[in-house]
Short mmCIF file of C-alpha atoms in Angstrom, two decimals:
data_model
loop_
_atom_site.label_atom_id
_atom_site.label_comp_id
_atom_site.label_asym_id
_atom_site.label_seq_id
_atom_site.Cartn_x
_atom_site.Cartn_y
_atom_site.Cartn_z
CA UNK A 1 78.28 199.35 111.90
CA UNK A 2 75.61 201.62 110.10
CA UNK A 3 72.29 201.12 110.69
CA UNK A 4 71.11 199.17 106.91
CA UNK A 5 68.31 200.38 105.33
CA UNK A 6 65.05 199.49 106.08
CA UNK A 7 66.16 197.52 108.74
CA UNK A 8 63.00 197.25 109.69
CA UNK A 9 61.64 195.15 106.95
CA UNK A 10 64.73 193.30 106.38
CA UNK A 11 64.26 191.68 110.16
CA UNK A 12 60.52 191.16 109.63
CA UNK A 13 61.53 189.40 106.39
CA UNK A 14 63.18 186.88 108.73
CA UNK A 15 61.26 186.76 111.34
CA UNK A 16 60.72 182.72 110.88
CA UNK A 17 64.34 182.75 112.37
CA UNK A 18 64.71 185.06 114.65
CA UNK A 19 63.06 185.91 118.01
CA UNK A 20 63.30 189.51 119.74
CA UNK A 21 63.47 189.95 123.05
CA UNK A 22 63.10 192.82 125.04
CA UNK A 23 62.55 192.72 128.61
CA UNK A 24 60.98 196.11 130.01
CA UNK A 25 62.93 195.57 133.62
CA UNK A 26 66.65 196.52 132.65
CA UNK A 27 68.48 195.68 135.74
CA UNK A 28 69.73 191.94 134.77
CA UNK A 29 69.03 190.90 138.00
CA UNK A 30 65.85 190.91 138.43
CA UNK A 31 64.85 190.77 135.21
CA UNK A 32 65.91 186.77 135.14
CA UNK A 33 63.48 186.40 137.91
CA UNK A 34 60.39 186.01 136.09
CA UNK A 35 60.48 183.41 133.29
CA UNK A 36 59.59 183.62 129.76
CA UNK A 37 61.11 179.88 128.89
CA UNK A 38 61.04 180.16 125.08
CA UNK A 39 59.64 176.36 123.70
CA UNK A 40 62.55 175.34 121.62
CA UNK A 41 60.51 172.08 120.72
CA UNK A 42 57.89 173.97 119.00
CA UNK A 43 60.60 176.47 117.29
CA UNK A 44 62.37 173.55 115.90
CA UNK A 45 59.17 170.88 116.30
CA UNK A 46 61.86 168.48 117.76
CA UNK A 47 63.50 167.48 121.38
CA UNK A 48 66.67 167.06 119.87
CA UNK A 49 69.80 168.15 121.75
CA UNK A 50 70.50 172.38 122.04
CA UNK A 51 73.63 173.55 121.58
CA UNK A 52 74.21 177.67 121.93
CA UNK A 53 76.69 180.15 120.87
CA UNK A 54 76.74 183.68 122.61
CA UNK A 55 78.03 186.51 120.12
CA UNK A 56 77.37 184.58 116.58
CA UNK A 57 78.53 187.52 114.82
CA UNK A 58 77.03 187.00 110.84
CA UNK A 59 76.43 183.29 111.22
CA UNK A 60 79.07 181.48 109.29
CA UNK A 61 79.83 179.58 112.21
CA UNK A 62 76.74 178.23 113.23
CA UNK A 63 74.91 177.75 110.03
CA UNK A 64 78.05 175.56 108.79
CA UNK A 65 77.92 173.71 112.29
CA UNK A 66 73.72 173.39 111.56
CA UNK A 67 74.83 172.21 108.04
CA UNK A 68 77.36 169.66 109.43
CA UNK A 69 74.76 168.89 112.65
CA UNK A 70 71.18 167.98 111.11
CA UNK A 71 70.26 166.33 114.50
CA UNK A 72 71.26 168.86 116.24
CA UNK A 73 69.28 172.44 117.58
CA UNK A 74 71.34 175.26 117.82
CA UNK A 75 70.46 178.74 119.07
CA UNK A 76 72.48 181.52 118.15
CA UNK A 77 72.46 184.46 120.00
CA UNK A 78 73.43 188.16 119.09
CA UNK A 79 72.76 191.73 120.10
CA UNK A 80 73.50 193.97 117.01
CA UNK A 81 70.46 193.69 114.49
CA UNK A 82 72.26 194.94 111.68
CA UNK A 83 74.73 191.72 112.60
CA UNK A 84 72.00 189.28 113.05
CA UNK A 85 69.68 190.38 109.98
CA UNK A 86 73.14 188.91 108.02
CA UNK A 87 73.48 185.58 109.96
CA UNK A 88 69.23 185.01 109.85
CA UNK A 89 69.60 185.67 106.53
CA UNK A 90 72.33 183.31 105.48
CA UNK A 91 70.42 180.11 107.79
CA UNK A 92 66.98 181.58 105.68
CA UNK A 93 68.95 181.04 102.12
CA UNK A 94 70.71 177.85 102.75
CA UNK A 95 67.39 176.43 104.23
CA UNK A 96 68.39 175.18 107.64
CA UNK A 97 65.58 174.65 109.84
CA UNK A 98 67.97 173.42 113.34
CA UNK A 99 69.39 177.54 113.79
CA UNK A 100 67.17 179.86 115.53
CA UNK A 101 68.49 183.57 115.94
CA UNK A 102 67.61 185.47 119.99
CA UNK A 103 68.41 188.79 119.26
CA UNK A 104 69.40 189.91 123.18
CA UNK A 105 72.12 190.35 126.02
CA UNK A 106 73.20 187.50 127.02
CA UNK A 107 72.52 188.30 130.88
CA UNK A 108 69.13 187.86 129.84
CA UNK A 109 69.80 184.41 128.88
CA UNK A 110 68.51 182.48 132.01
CA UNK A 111 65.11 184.27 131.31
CA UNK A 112 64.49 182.36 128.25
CA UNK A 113 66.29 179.50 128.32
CA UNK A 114 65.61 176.86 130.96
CA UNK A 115 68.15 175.56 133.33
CA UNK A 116 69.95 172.81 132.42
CA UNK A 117 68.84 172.48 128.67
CA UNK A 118 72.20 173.12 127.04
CA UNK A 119 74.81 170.76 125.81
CA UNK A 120 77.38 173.18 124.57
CA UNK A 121 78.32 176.55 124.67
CA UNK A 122 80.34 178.39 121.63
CA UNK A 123 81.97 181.27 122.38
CA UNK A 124 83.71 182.44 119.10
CA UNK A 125 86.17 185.75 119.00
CA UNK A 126 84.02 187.39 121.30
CA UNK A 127 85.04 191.33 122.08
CA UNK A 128 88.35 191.09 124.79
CA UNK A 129 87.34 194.51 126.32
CA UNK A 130 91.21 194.90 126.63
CA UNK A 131 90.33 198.19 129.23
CA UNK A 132 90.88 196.35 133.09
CA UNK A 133 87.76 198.70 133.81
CA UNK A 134 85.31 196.93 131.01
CA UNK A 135 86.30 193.73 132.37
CA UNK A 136 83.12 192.83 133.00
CA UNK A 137 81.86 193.10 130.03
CA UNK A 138 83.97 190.00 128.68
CA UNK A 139 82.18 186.98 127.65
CA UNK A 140 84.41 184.97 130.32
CA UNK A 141 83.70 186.88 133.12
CA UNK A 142 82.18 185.43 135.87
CA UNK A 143 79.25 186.88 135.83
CA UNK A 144 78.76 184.92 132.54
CA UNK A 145 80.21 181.98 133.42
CA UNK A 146 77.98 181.59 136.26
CA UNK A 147 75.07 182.01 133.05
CA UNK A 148 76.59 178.86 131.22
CA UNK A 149 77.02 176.58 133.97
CA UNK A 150 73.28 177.76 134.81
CA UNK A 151 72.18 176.73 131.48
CA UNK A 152 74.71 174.08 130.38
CA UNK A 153 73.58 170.37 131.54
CA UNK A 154 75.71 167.66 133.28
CA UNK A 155 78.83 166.94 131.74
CA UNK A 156 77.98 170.38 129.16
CA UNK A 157 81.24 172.18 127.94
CA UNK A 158 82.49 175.66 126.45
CA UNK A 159 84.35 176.32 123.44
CA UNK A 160 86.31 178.97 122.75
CA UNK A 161 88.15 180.37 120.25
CA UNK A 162 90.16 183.65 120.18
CA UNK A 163 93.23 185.60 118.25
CA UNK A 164 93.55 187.44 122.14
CA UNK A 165 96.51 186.08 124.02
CA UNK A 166 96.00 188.03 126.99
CA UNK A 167 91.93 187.83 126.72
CA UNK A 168 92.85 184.19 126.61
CA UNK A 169 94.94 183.66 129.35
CA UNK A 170 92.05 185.93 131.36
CA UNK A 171 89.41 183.21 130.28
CA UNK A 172 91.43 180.57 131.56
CA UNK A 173 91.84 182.51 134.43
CA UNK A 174 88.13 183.18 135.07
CA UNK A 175 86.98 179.47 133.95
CA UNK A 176 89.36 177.85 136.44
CA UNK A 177 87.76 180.15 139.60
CA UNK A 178 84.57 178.71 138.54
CA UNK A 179 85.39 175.66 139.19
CA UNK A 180 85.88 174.41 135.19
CA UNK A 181 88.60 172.04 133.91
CA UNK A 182 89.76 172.64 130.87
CA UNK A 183 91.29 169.69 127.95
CA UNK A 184 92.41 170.72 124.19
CA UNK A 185 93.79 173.83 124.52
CA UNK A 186 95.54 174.79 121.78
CA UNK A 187 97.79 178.22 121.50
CA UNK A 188 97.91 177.63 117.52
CA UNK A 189 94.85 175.86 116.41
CA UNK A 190 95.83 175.94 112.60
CA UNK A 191 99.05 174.34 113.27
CA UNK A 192 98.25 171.91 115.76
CA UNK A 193 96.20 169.17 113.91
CA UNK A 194 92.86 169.83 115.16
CA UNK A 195 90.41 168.10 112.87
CA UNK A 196 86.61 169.58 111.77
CA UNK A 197 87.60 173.62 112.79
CA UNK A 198 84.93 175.46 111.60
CA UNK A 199 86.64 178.93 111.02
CA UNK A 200 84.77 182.02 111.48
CA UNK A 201 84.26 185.77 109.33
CA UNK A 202 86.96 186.74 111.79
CA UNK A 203 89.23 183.78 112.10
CA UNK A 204 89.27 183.70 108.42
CA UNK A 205 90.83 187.27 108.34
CA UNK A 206 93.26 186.62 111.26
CA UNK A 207 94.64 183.54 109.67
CA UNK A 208 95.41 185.43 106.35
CA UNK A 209 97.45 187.40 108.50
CA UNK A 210 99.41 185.09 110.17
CA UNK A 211 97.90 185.64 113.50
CA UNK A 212 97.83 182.42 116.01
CA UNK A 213 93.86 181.05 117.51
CA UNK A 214 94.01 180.27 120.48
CA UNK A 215 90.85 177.33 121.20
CA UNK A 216 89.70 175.54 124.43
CA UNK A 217 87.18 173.34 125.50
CA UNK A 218 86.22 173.37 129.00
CA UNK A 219 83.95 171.49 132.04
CA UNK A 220 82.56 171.42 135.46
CA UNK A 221 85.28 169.50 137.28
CA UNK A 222 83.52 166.27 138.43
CA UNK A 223 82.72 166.86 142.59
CA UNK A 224 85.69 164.90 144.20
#
């Protein structure tokens, strides 16, 4: 996407939103070491329950969920600032005051957010990385599955939603080595009854053409 103009001003005009993070130490690793816990309960001047999604994309997703949610915190997290100027944007104009935007990698994540504090994790049409050699940069790798179940709290799950068949059956894959049980998975989510779907920019799009979504939710197995 081209860079907007002024982009510049356009963040700082919602900066109320949104919170940049940069972290000067750009090996992931040891970056998470040292902790900068962000204080969600002065952000949103509540305790209520957090809920995340990784890759929110313009926002129609999360702002709708906020919308539907009022008791519920949700942070939204996205690395493109031309992307997240749109969804900060759309929270700003319809007034919602339970969305807060991190603009950052996710393998950052455990450096801002402490362990344990998440209820949910949304992980909506993410990028499949189709290339075997980019596998690693999928959102359902295990190097960021090992992030979620990090930040996610007892009994915490993943959704996920995807037009991807094969980037799909990889995430199953990859959630099932790390040790996750998975429960309403659906290989056609528009015709399979599924109640409350929040559809996405994309999703809209893909169900215009035809295209299938493919949706799971997903759990630490219970220790036997």
């Amino acid at each position: 996407m081209r860079k907007k103009k002024n982009l510049e001003e356009k963040i700082k005009s919602v900066s109320g939103n949104l919170t940049v993070l940069y972290s000067e130490d750009r090996n992931f690793t040891t970056a998470v070491e040292k902790k900068e816990y962000i204080d969600f309960s002065e952000i949103f001047g509540n305790d209520n329950p957090l809920e995340l999604e990784v890759g929110c994309g313009k926002g129609q997703f999360i702002c709708e969920l906020a919308k539907r949610n009022p008791d519920i915190n949700y942070i939204a997290v996205e690395v493109n600032p031309n992307v997240i100027y749109m969804a900060c944007k759309k929270a700003a104009d319809a007034g919602l005051s339970n969305v807060h935007f991190l603009q950052c990698r996710a393998e950052y994540l455990p450096k801002y957010i402490p362990d344990k504090a998440v209820e949910m994790v949304y992980l909506n049409f993410s990028c499949p990385f189709p290339k075997k050699k980019y596998a690693c940069h999928r959102l359902t790798n295990e190097r960021f599955l090992k992030i979620y179940k990090q930040l996610l709290k007892p009994n915490g799950e993943i959704h996920q939603k995807t037009d991807n068949m094969h980037f799909f059956e990889y995430s199953i894959e990859q959630l099932s080595k790390e040790g996750f049980a998975m429960k309403n998975v659906s290989l056609d989510l528009h015709n399979s009854g599924f109640e409350n779907n929040i559809m996405t920019e994309y999703e809209s799009r893909f169900v215009s053409l035809g295209q299938p979504i493919y949706r799971l939710e997903a759990y630490v197995r219970a220790a036997e």
